[in-house]
Amino acid sequence: MKSILMNAVALLAGVAVTQAQLPKQLELVAEFKGQQVTGITVGDRGRIFVNFPRWRNSVENSVMEVKSGGAARPYPDSAWNSWKPGQPVGDSVFVAVQSVLESAGKLYVLDTRNPLWGGVVNSPRIFVFDLRTNKLSDILVLSEASYKPNSYTNDLYVDEKSKAIYITDSNEPGLIVYDLKKRNSYRSLNGHASTTAEADHLMIDGVKWGTKPVHADGIAFDPKTERLYYHALTGHTLYSVSTAALRNGTDDDVAGSVRTVATTPAPDGMIFDFRGYLYMADLEKHAIVYRTPKGEMKTLIEDVNVGWADSFSIDGYYLYFTNSRIHEAKNGAEALTYPVYKIKLPMGVYTH
């Protein structure tokens, strides 16, 4: 109990917690002072990429690669990370990155183009980098009808088999589908009950967090059923939808394929492992939980150091995640230290 209290005090004071102070399950991968890390993806050959949303003027980099020992460098270089509010917006700089995802040797960088929550300054887009060369290989610009002036494109999944990308909009409830063959995008489940938040706040450490609903946020794809799972951040209901319907069906087909899966804790990001276990945060308890294929909900870890488990990635036997400390940052984000952790999957689940 004493160590837990000491860790809580250190976290609130913005002091980095050492590996020796962590519960034995958690392994510290990296940490960032004053830079609020949210997204993470572990790609080919174990390369780790993280991103920092432009929620404040103090953001120094949008995307970084974490090297051995926790050191990090701007990715792909400093020039791509040099944009500041008020500067021209072009296609050789990141403006407001919310998520990164490695898929088939490429890094997909989702740029909301909505810096400082001030509205979309030009079309949200996905920058695609070839990880063999670390060079830009494509720019996927969302079609105007697929987003709204105040959209915040939040999370994404690349469906390599069906050549589609699924994206959540957490500020204007709905999903966005990008057709990689046709190179355009469209909106689905716009304002649907399943993409709309159930509440405007969460209760964390006995304190109300939030003053507005955060709609469809985390997504995860189950390749066995070809269904996309999604969840509002301020809500406790997990939904799924047929990706075949999303790609080829009418609006009625899509709505008809929506399923209410379960009542769950309130999460941020989500991810499936190879066995079909679905991992998500329990933000209100500083925990990570998982749902088995049989529908059982279990706790992987509950600890103050988990904090706000924001985004997940799996590599080998490990689940990687960021603690974005959103509930603590408020107006003092620059004083805090933001960790990246890894933790072993339950029962030795192997993903490759």
XYZ file of C-alpha atoms in Angstrom:
352
model
C 0.000 0.000 0.000
C 2.837 2.398 0.827
C 4.451 1.927 -2.610
C 1.110 2.505 -4.348
C 0.619 5.753 -2.441
C 4.180 6.860 -3.249
C 3.630 6.125 -6.936
C 0.372 8.074 -6.900
C 2.090 11.106 -5.345
C 4.945 10.894 -7.859
C 2.553 10.688 -10.792
C 0.530 13.658 -9.629
C 3.728 15.646 -9.173
C 4.855 14.831 -12.683
C 7.839 12.794 -11.511
C 8.765 9.790 -13.608
C 8.208 6.456 -11.873
C 11.199 4.132 -12.129
C 11.014 0.508 -13.198
C 11.737 -0.546 -9.619
C 8.570 1.212 -8.435
C 6.296 -0.475 -10.965
C 4.304 -3.650 -10.371
C 6.237 -6.619 -11.696
C 3.867 -7.113 -14.661
C 4.599 -3.676 -16.124
C 7.760 -2.961 -18.099
C 8.695 0.633 -18.887
C 9.489 1.100 -22.583
C 9.875 4.877 -22.827
C 8.651 8.104 -21.267
C 8.162 11.661 -22.462
C 8.381 14.744 -20.267
C 5.773 17.357 -21.108
C 4.721 15.630 -24.332
C 1.383 13.821 -24.102
C 1.723 10.553 -25.995
C -1.478 8.836 -27.129
C -1.038 6.477 -30.099
C 1.347 3.557 -30.411
C 2.073 0.852 -32.953
C 4.744 -1.826 -32.965
C 5.641 -2.703 -36.505
C 7.923 -4.857 -38.578
C 11.043 -6.064 -36.749
C 9.777 -4.611 -33.482
C 9.987 -0.968 -34.509
C 7.918 1.198 -32.140
C 6.146 4.377 -33.261
C 4.185 6.795 -31.101
C 2.280 10.006 -31.717
C 1.406 13.181 -29.886
C -1.888 14.953 -30.697
C -1.808 18.699 -31.205
C -4.088 19.555 -28.330
C -1.713 22.300 -27.127
C 0.747 24.800 -28.574
C 3.566 23.083 -26.668
C 3.618 19.950 -28.850
C 7.174 19.473 -30.131
C 6.710 16.450 -32.403
C 3.734 14.665 -33.915
C 5.301 11.263 -34.639
C 8.394 9.667 -33.128
C 10.130 6.313 -33.344
C 11.213 4.801 -30.033
C 14.668 3.282 -30.157
C 16.478 0.835 -27.908
C 16.705 2.017 -24.326
C 13.735 4.360 -24.669
C 15.425 7.060 -26.748
C 13.184 8.562 -29.425
C 13.621 10.555 -32.624
C 11.179 12.440 -34.868
C 9.792 10.252 -37.634
C 10.449 10.276 -40.508
C 12.495 13.405 -39.745
C 12.344 16.780 -38.015
C 10.971 18.589 -41.064
C 7.797 16.512 -41.075
C 7.330 17.410 -37.401
C 8.085 21.116 -37.714
C 4.574 22.535 -38.230
C 3.278 25.067 -35.714
C -0.173 26.669 -35.411
C -0.522 29.616 -37.761
C 1.872 28.238 -40.373
C 0.758 27.149 -43.872
C -0.767 23.678 -44.060
C 0.788 21.434 -46.688
C 1.360 17.804 -47.572
C 4.882 17.548 -46.252
C 4.099 18.232 -42.585
C 2.014 16.673 -39.844
C -0.606 19.050 -38.453
C -2.646 17.214 -35.807
C -1.909 13.489 -35.636
C -4.216 11.311 -33.570
C -3.208 7.745 -34.461
C -0.437 5.661 -36.004
C -0.780 2.105 -37.277
C 1.688 -0.289 -38.914
C 0.246 -2.685 -41.460
C 2.063 -4.852 -44.010
C 5.309 -2.938 -43.750
C 3.738 0.497 -43.986
C 3.095 3.138 -41.343
C -0.291 4.830 -41.562
C -0.376 8.261 -39.880
C -3.892 9.639 -39.308
C -3.805 13.439 -39.398
C -7.088 14.913 -38.151
C -6.191 18.341 -39.575
C -8.071 19.642 -36.528
C -5.376 21.332 -34.422
C -6.218 22.608 -30.943
C -9.808 21.372 -31.399
C -10.441 24.470 -33.501
C -12.113 22.702 -36.412
C -10.847 20.987 -39.550
C -8.452 23.308 -41.435
C -8.397 21.097 -44.537
C -9.374 17.534 -45.376
C -8.248 14.933 -42.824
C -5.774 12.558 -44.409
C -3.631 9.516 -43.880
C 0.065 9.741 -44.681
C 1.518 6.362 -45.640
C 5.235 5.643 -45.180
C 7.179 2.679 -46.535
C 9.077 1.311 -43.545
C 11.752 -0.204 -45.770
C 12.799 3.233 -47.032
C 11.169 5.523 -44.434
C 9.832 7.561 -47.349
C 6.301 8.802 -48.008
C 4.558 6.370 -50.352
C 0.996 7.715 -50.453
C -1.421 10.344 -49.175
C -5.019 9.254 -48.632
C -7.227 12.350 -48.479
C -10.724 11.915 -47.063
C -13.558 12.926 -49.372
C -15.423 16.043 -48.245
C -18.747 14.270 -47.754
C -17.184 11.821 -45.303
C -16.270 14.317 -42.590
C -17.751 17.421 -40.977
C -16.255 20.823 -40.099
C -15.804 19.747 -36.493
C -14.865 16.090 -37.104
C -12.093 14.508 -35.087
C -10.924 11.377 -36.881
C -9.723 9.288 -34.001
C -8.739 5.659 -34.596
C -8.183 3.511 -37.671
C -7.815 -0.062 -38.850
C -6.375 -1.146 -42.197
C -8.216 -4.116 -43.711
C -5.558 -5.450 -46.074
C -7.748 -8.282 -47.375
C -10.631 -6.028 -48.408
C -8.530 -2.967 -49.276
C -10.365 -0.658 -46.914
C -9.597 1.513 -43.912
C -12.123 1.989 -41.098
C -11.989 5.207 -39.070
C -13.945 6.514 -36.078
C -15.117 10.108 -35.661
C -15.230 10.898 -31.960
C -16.459 14.492 -32.269
C -19.286 13.904 -34.779
C -20.684 10.397 -34.185
C -20.078 8.082 -37.100
C -17.669 5.815 -38.935
C -15.680 6.623 -42.078
C -14.682 4.024 -44.647
C -11.806 4.702 -47.041
C -11.901 2.559 -50.198
C -8.278 1.944 -51.184
C -9.252 0.756 -54.672
C -11.471 3.719 -55.536
C -9.366 6.140 -53.463
C -12.339 7.835 -51.881
C -14.155 7.742 -48.552
C -17.710 7.862 -47.277
C -19.531 8.182 -43.997
C -21.536 5.435 -42.301
C -23.678 5.098 -39.161
C -23.789 8.885 -39.016
C -25.506 9.878 -35.773
C -26.482 6.246 -35.149
C -27.140 5.225 -31.556
C -24.184 2.831 -31.655
C -21.678 5.546 -32.637
C -23.131 8.121 -30.240
C -21.856 8.487 -26.675
C -24.149 7.477 -23.822
C -22.869 10.115 -21.383
C -20.926 13.367 -21.254
C -18.470 12.358 -18.535
C -16.729 9.545 -16.675
C -16.026 9.158 -12.960
C -12.303 8.709 -12.263
C -10.904 8.592 -8.725
C -14.251 9.865 -7.501
C -13.992 12.979 -9.690
C -16.097 13.836 -12.715
C -14.020 13.889 -15.902
C -15.351 15.530 -19.047
C -18.091 17.985 -19.894
C -19.078 16.786 -23.366
C -19.717 13.405 -24.962
C -16.857 11.641 -26.738
C -18.432 9.485 -29.430
C -17.120 6.451 -31.376
C -13.470 6.279 -30.404
C -11.655 2.948 -30.252
C -12.023 0.274 -32.916
C -10.783 -3.284 -33.322
C -11.200 -5.749 -36.168
C -11.951 -9.455 -35.741
C -10.670 -11.216 -38.889
C -12.457 -14.465 -37.991
C -15.915 -12.889 -38.170
C -14.962 -9.897 -40.337
C -16.695 -7.570 -37.922
C -15.514 -4.192 -36.714
C -15.878 -3.568 -32.984
C -16.222 0.010 -31.754
C -16.978 1.892 -28.561
C -17.706 5.451 -27.472
C -15.225 6.770 -24.930
C -17.948 8.161 -22.659
C -20.066 5.057 -22.621
C -20.218 1.463 -21.467
C -21.545 -0.432 -24.485
C -19.478 -2.359 -27.023
C -20.895 -2.668 -30.541
C -19.893 -4.462 -33.722
C -20.831 -4.110 -37.375
C -20.308 -6.242 -40.477
C -17.428 -4.874 -42.539
C -18.933 -6.445 -45.660
C -22.022 -4.319 -45.063
C -19.866 -1.247 -44.398
C -18.130 -1.708 -47.745
C -20.953 -2.896 -49.967
C -24.307 -2.482 -48.230
C -26.921 0.243 -48.133
C -27.382 2.407 -45.058
C -30.163 0.052 -43.983
C -27.906 -2.974 -44.502
C -25.217 -1.421 -42.317
C -27.643 -0.414 -39.561
C -29.230 -3.865 -39.694
C -25.862 -5.548 -39.172
C -25.037 -3.610 -35.992
C -24.921 -5.792 -32.895
C -24.836 -4.834 -29.225
C -21.993 -7.019 -27.978
C -21.642 -6.350 -24.269
C -21.726 -3.902 -21.403
C -18.095 -3.075 -20.625
C -15.913 -0.596 -18.788
C -15.321 2.732 -20.548
C -12.235 2.342 -22.791
C -10.180 4.400 -25.197
C -8.409 2.228 -27.794
C -9.001 -1.496 -28.303
C -7.215 -4.419 -29.961
C -7.733 -8.122 -30.707
C -4.997 -10.685 -30.282
C -4.556 -13.801 -32.407
C -6.861 -15.924 -30.256
C -9.726 -13.451 -30.391
C -9.201 -11.863 -26.976
C -10.306 -8.211 -27.080
C -8.240 -5.841 -24.917
C -9.437 -2.447 -23.717
C -8.900 -0.040 -20.860
C -11.120 0.451 -17.869
C -10.423 4.166 -17.629
C -12.444 4.623 -14.464
C -10.343 2.033 -12.592
C -6.852 2.574 -14.126
C -7.037 -0.943 -15.489
C -6.730 -3.029 -18.632
C -9.354 -5.690 -19.166
C -9.970 -8.275 -21.851
C -12.978 -10.099 -23.226
C -12.567 -13.757 -24.162
C -14.234 -15.338 -27.208
C -16.752 -16.837 -24.761
C -17.755 -13.349 -23.622
C -16.038 -13.437 -20.231
C -14.599 -10.134 -18.966
C -11.312 -10.441 -17.089
C -8.779 -8.003 -15.660
C -5.216 -8.076 -16.970
C -3.919 -5.399 -14.595
C -5.309 -2.727 -12.281
C -2.804 -0.223 -10.936
C -2.419 3.542 -10.545
C 0.514 3.467 -12.978
C -1.732 2.200 -15.769
C -3.505 5.532 -15.560
C -5.334 6.325 -18.800
C -4.399 3.372 -21.009
C -4.917 5.100 -24.331
C -3.800 2.990 -27.300
C -2.619 -0.577 -27.722
C -0.369 -2.606 -29.981
C 0.688 -6.251 -29.818
C 4.077 -7.684 -30.693
C 5.009 -11.246 -29.850
C 3.954 -12.087 -26.313
C 3.490 -8.444 -25.295
C 0.750 -5.856 -25.210
C 2.180 -2.334 -25.570
C 0.214 0.693 -24.400
C 0.510 4.391 -23.656
C -0.601 6.199 -20.503
C -1.786 9.546 -21.859
C -2.915 10.752 -18.410
C -5.797 12.664 -19.996
C -7.666 12.777 -16.700
C -4.685 14.460 -15.017
C -3.256 16.717 -17.737
C -5.820 19.536 -17.749
C -3.867 22.824 -17.839
C -0.653 21.347 -16.482
C 0.175 18.841 -19.201
C 3.707 20.160 -19.683
C 4.616 19.317 -16.082
C 3.759 15.637 -16.390
C 5.738 12.651 -17.626
C 3.945 10.252 -19.969
C 5.054 6.596 -20.035
C 4.859 3.815 -22.582
C 4.582 0.316 -21.120
C 4.456 -3.299 -22.177
C 2.880 -6.201 -20.350
C 2.810 -9.928 -21.107
C -0.344 -11.281 -22.660
C -2.299 -13.726 -20.492
C -1.473 -17.422 -20.782
C 1.325 -16.909 -23.271
C -0.821 -15.895 -26.215
C 1.400 -15.646 -29.281
C 0.341 -13.426 -32.153
C 2.570 -14.302 -35.118
